[in-house]
PDB file of C-alpha atoms (C1' of nucleotides) in Angstrom:
ATOM      1  CA  MET A 168      -0.162  -0.176  -0.170  1.00  0.00           C
ATOM      2  CA  PRO A 169       1.206   3.460  -1.053  1.00  0.00           C
ATOM      3  CA  GLU A 170       2.760   5.859   1.664  1.00  0.00           C
ATOM      4  CA  SER A 171       0.186   8.313   0.387  1.00  0.00           C
ATOM      5  CA  TYR A 172      -2.257   6.374   2.279  1.00  0.00           C
ATOM      6  CA  GLU A 173      -0.437   6.835   5.635  1.00  0.00           C
ATOM      7  CA  THR A 174      -1.311  10.561   5.232  1.00  0.00           C
ATOM      8  CA  ILE A 175      -4.930   9.498   5.038  1.00  0.00           C
ATOM      9  CA  TYR A 176      -4.804   7.255   7.954  1.00  0.00           C
ATOM     10  CA  GLN A 177      -3.487   9.782  10.136  1.00  0.00           C
ATOM     11  CA  ILE A 178      -5.963  12.160   9.256  1.00  0.00           C
ATOM     12  CA  VAL A 179      -8.818   9.647  10.124  1.00  0.00           C
ATOM     13  CA  LYS A 180      -7.253   8.910  13.324  1.00  0.00           C
ATOM     14  CA  LEU A 181      -7.532  12.448  13.817  1.00  0.00           C
ATOM     15  CA  ILE A 182     -10.938  12.502  13.980  1.00  0.00           C
ATOM     16  CA  PRO A 183     -12.331  13.247  17.190  1.00  0.00           C
ATOM     17  CA  TRP A 184     -14.798  11.105  19.183  1.00  0.00           C
ATOM     18  CA  GLY A 185     -18.264  11.457  18.092  1.00  0.00           C
ATOM     19  CA  ARG A 186     -17.149  13.270  14.817  1.00  0.00           C
ATOM     20  CA  VAL A 187     -16.990  12.665  11.465  1.00  0.00           C
ATOM     21  CA  THR A 188     -15.626  13.563   8.128  1.00  0.00           C
ATOM     22  CA  THR A 189     -15.809  12.869   4.187  1.00  0.00           C
ATOM     23  CA  TYR A 190     -13.843  12.059   1.856  1.00  0.00           C
ATOM     24  CA  GLY A 191     -13.441  14.708  -0.336  1.00  0.00           C
ATOM     25  CA  ALA A 192     -12.445  16.856   2.646  1.00  0.00           C
ATOM     26  CA  ILE A 193      -9.723  14.719   3.432  1.00  0.00           C
ATOM     27  CA  ALA A 194      -8.863  14.164  -0.366  1.00  0.00           C
ATOM     28  CA  ASN A 195      -8.539  17.818  -0.535  1.00  0.00           C
ATOM     29  CA  CYS A 196      -6.758  18.350   2.504  1.00  0.00           C
ATOM     30  CA  ILE A 197      -4.231  15.907   1.016  1.00  0.00           C
ATOM     31  CA  GLY A 198      -3.932  17.234  -1.819  1.00  0.00           C
ATOM     32  CA  ASN A 199      -5.991  14.943  -4.176  1.00  0.00           C
ATOM     33  CA  LYS A 200      -9.105  17.431  -4.173  1.00  0.00           C
ATOM     34  CA  ALA A 201     -10.372  15.429  -6.826  1.00  0.00           C
ATOM     35  CA  GLY A 202      -9.624  11.869  -5.837  1.00  0.00           C
ATOM     36  CA  ALA A 203     -12.088  11.406  -3.244  1.00  0.00           C
ATOM     37  CA  ARG A 204     -12.317   7.793  -4.453  1.00  0.00           C
ATOM     38  CA  LEU A 205      -8.772   7.128  -3.495  1.00  0.00           C
ATOM     39  CA  VAL A 206      -9.915   8.367  -0.147  1.00  0.00           C
ATOM     40  CA  GLY A 207     -12.137   5.256  -0.318  1.00  0.00           C
ATOM     41  CA  TRP A 208      -9.422   3.035  -1.528  1.00  0.00           C
ATOM     42  CA  ALA A 209      -7.438   4.097   0.973  1.00  0.00           C
ATOM     43  CA  LEU A 210      -9.934   3.594   4.083  1.00  0.00           C
ATOM     44  CA  HIS A 211     -10.598   0.168   2.201  1.00  0.00           C
ATOM     45  CA  ALA A 212      -7.001  -1.110   3.145  1.00  0.00           C
ATOM     46  CA  SER A 213      -7.440   0.839   6.215  1.00  0.00           C
ATOM     47  CA  LEU A 214      -9.996  -1.693   7.106  1.00  0.00           C
ATOM     48  CA  CYS A 215      -6.956  -3.908   8.166  1.00  0.00           C
ATOM     49  CA  ARG A 216      -5.680  -1.505  10.364  1.00  0.00           C
ATOM     50  CA  GLU A 217      -8.535  -1.082  14.105  1.00  0.00           C
ATOM     51  CA  ASP A 218      -6.729   1.670  14.525  1.00  0.00           C
ATOM     52  CA  ILE A 219      -8.515   3.413  11.849  1.00  0.00           C
ATOM     53  CA  PRO A 220     -12.077   4.508  12.196  1.00  0.00           C
ATOM     54  CA  ALA A 221     -13.227   4.205   8.950  1.00  0.00           C
ATOM     55  CA  HIS A 222     -16.929   4.603  10.358  1.00  0.00           C
ATOM     56  CA  ARG A 223     -16.372   8.196  10.881  1.00  0.00           C
ATOM     57  CA  VAL A 224     -15.846   8.704   7.161  1.00  0.00           C
ATOM     58  CA  VAL A 225     -18.552   9.423   4.829  1.00  0.00           C
ATOM     59  CA  ASN A 226     -19.744  10.795   1.624  1.00  0.00           C
ATOM     60  CA  ARG A 227     -20.291  14.461   1.856  1.00  0.00           C
ATOM     61  CA  ILE A 228     -23.873  14.131   2.485  1.00  0.00           C
ATOM     62  CA  GLY A 229     -23.095  12.109   5.440  1.00  0.00           C
ATOM     63  CA  LEU A 230     -24.145   9.125   3.839  1.00  0.00           C
ATOM     64  CA  LEU A 231     -22.973   5.769   4.787  1.00  0.00           C
ATOM     65  CA  THR A 232     -22.100   4.214   1.599  1.00  0.00           C
ATOM     66  CA  GLY A 233     -19.138   2.276   2.812  1.00  0.00           C
ATOM     67  CA  ARG A 234     -21.003   0.061   5.333  1.00  0.00           C
ATOM     68  CA  ASN A 235     -21.698  -2.336   2.870  1.00  0.00           C
ATOM     69  CA  HIS A 236     -17.466  -2.983   2.950  1.00  0.00           C
ATOM     70  CA  PHE A 237     -17.345  -3.439   7.121  1.00  0.00           C
ATOM     71  CA  ALA A 238     -17.430  -6.899   8.347  1.00  0.00           C
ATOM     72  CA  THR A 239     -20.987  -6.609   8.846  1.00  0.00           C
ATOM     73  CA  PRO A 240     -23.190  -3.995   6.956  1.00  0.00           C
ATOM     74  CA  THR A 241     -24.571  -2.706  10.226  1.00  0.00           C
ATOM     75  CA  LEU A 242     -21.313  -2.051  12.070  1.00  0.00           C
ATOM     76  CA  MET A 243     -20.659   0.974  10.695  1.00  0.00           C
ATOM     77  CA  GLN A 244     -23.936   2.157  11.734  1.00  0.00           C
ATOM     78  CA  GLU A 245     -23.204   0.879  15.149  1.00  0.00           C
ATOM     79  CA  LYS A 246     -20.215   2.257  15.992  1.00  0.00           C
ATOM     80  CA  LEU A 247     -21.580   5.844  14.937  1.00  0.00           C
ATOM     81  CA  GLU A 248     -24.110   5.067  16.965  1.00  0.00           C
ATOM     82  CA  ALA A 249     -21.801   3.839  19.750  1.00  0.00           C
ATOM     83  CA  GLU A 250     -20.387   7.112  19.581  1.00  0.00           C
ATOM     84  CA  GLY A 251     -23.569   9.366  20.072  1.00  0.00           C
ATOM     85  CA  ILE A 252     -24.036  10.155  16.318  1.00  0.00           C
ATOM     86  CA  ILE A 253     -27.790   8.967  14.942  1.00  0.00           C
ATOM     87  CA  VAL A 254     -28.076   7.325  12.144  1.00  0.00           C
ATOM     88  CA  LYS A 255     -30.984   7.410  10.280  1.00  0.00           C
ATOM     89  CA  HIS A 256     -31.772   5.400   6.783  1.00  0.00           C
ATOM     90  CA  ASN A 257     -27.979   4.961   6.644  1.00  0.00           C
ATOM     91  CA  ARG A 258     -27.366   8.667   7.138  1.00  0.00           C
ATOM     92  CA  VAL A 259     -25.839  10.528   9.647  1.00  0.00           C
ATOM     93  CA  VAL A 260     -28.245  13.156  11.285  1.00  0.00           C
ATOM     94  CA  ASN A 261     -27.021  16.598  12.131  1.00  0.00           C
ATOM     95  CA  PHE A 262     -24.122  15.781   9.945  1.00  0.00           C
ATOM     96  CA  GLU A 263     -23.382  19.215   9.396  1.00  0.00           C
ATOM     97  CA  LYS A 264     -22.904  19.719  12.996  1.00  0.00           C
ATOM     98  CA  LEU A 265     -20.970  16.539  13.554  1.00  0.00           C
ATOM     99  CA  PHE A 266     -18.713  17.369  10.367  1.00  0.00           C
ATOM    100  CA  TRP A 267     -14.892  17.551  11.398  1.00  0.00           C
ATOM    101  CA  ASN A 268     -12.641  19.513   9.191  1.00  0.00           C
ATOM    102  CA  PRO A 269      -9.730  18.000   8.952  1.00  0.00           C
ATOM    103  CA  TYR A 270      -7.949  21.227   7.389  1.00  0.00           C
ATOM    104  CA  ARG A 271      -8.201  21.816  11.111  1.00  0.00           C
ATOM    105  CA  GLU A 272      -5.549  19.299  11.221  1.00  0.00           C
ATOM    106  CA  CYS A 273      -3.739  19.785   8.127  1.00  0.00           C
ATOM    107  CA  PHE A 274      -2.951  23.477   8.291  1.00  0.00           C
ATOM    108  CA  GLY A 275      -3.075  23.856  12.033  1.00  0.00           C
ATOM    109  CA  THR A 276      -4.875  23.995  14.708  1.00  0.00           C
TER     110      THR A 276
ATOM    111  C1'  DA B   4      -0.548  -3.933 -21.056  1.00  0.00           C
ATOM    112  C1'  DG B   5      -5.697  -2.718 -21.781  1.00  0.00           C
ATOM    113  C1'  DT B   6      -9.879  -2.473 -20.025  1.00  0.00           C
ATOM    114  C1'  DA B   7     -13.200  -2.182 -16.265  1.00  0.00           C
ATOM    115  C1'  DT B   8     -14.765  -0.571 -12.164  1.00  0.00           C
ATOM    116  C1'  DG B   9     -14.305   1.718  -7.233  1.00  0.00           C
ATOM    117  C1'  DA B  10     -16.383   3.871   0.748  1.00  0.00           C
ATOM    118  C1'  DC B  11     -16.719  10.164  -4.502  1.00  0.00           C
ATOM    119  C1'  DG B  12     -17.378  14.940  -6.508  1.00  0.00           C
ATOM    120  C1'  DT B  13     -18.284  18.455  -9.432  1.00  0.00           C
ATOM    121  C1'  DC B  14     -19.455  20.378 -13.839  1.00  0.00           C
ATOM    122  C1'  DT B  15     -22.593  20.203 -17.454  1.00  0.00           C
ATOM    123  C1'  DC B  16     -27.044  19.096 -20.290  1.00  0.00           C
TER     124       DC B  16
ATOM    125  C1'  DA C 409     -34.555  21.500 -10.644  1.00  0.00           C
ATOM    126  C1'  DG C 410     -33.178  16.910 -12.017  1.00  0.00           C
ATOM    127  C1'  DA C 411     -30.393  13.411 -14.509  1.00  0.00           C
ATOM    128  C1'  DG C 412     -26.297  12.410 -16.713  1.00  0.00           C
ATOM    129  C1'  DA C 413     -21.475  12.306 -17.661  1.00  0.00           C
ATOM    130  C1'  DC C 414     -16.526  13.086 -16.514  1.00  0.00           C
ATOM    131  C1'  DG C 415     -12.574  13.219 -13.663  1.00  0.00           C
ATOM    132  C1'  DC C 416      -9.450  12.002 -10.317  1.00  0.00           C
ATOM    133  C1'  DC C 417      -5.681   7.592  -8.705  1.00  0.00           C
ATOM    134  C1'  DA C 418      -5.337   2.904  -7.959  1.00  0.00           C
ATOM    135  C1'  DT C 419      -6.754  -2.127  -7.814  1.00  0.00           C
ATOM    136  C1'  DA C 420      -8.743  -5.957 -10.063  1.00  0.00           C
ATOM    137  C1'  DC C 421      -9.590  -8.477 -13.726  1.00  0.00           C
TER     138       DC C 421
END
DNA sequence: AGTATGACGTCTC
DNA sequence: AGAGACGCCATAC
């Protein structure tokens, strides 16, 4: 797996508890603004790493598009709910509120 | 080696 | 406003 993925892993691991972010935000943060798909692949590879809360990463509208790739299709939602995040119809409720900006960690506090 | 597809996002018709 | 197509980088076949 490319080292570039490591950057994505770092950002994902930086996501605070009870917060979520989007693929595009991470992609844009690392430079691949248009490479949101790469983030998806990176996260897929990250599934092997338990240290990476990939369940906190959703698409731009807060939709749990990747839940199907987890151990169980409901694992992602369950984890989010475990953190106090309400998930309805595979969508994060108050997503805009729970959205965490990776820029804060990329550019600086 | 080339083609097709993918945890997405944005532009264009 | 809604729907369709394209682009990005990488992996899979």
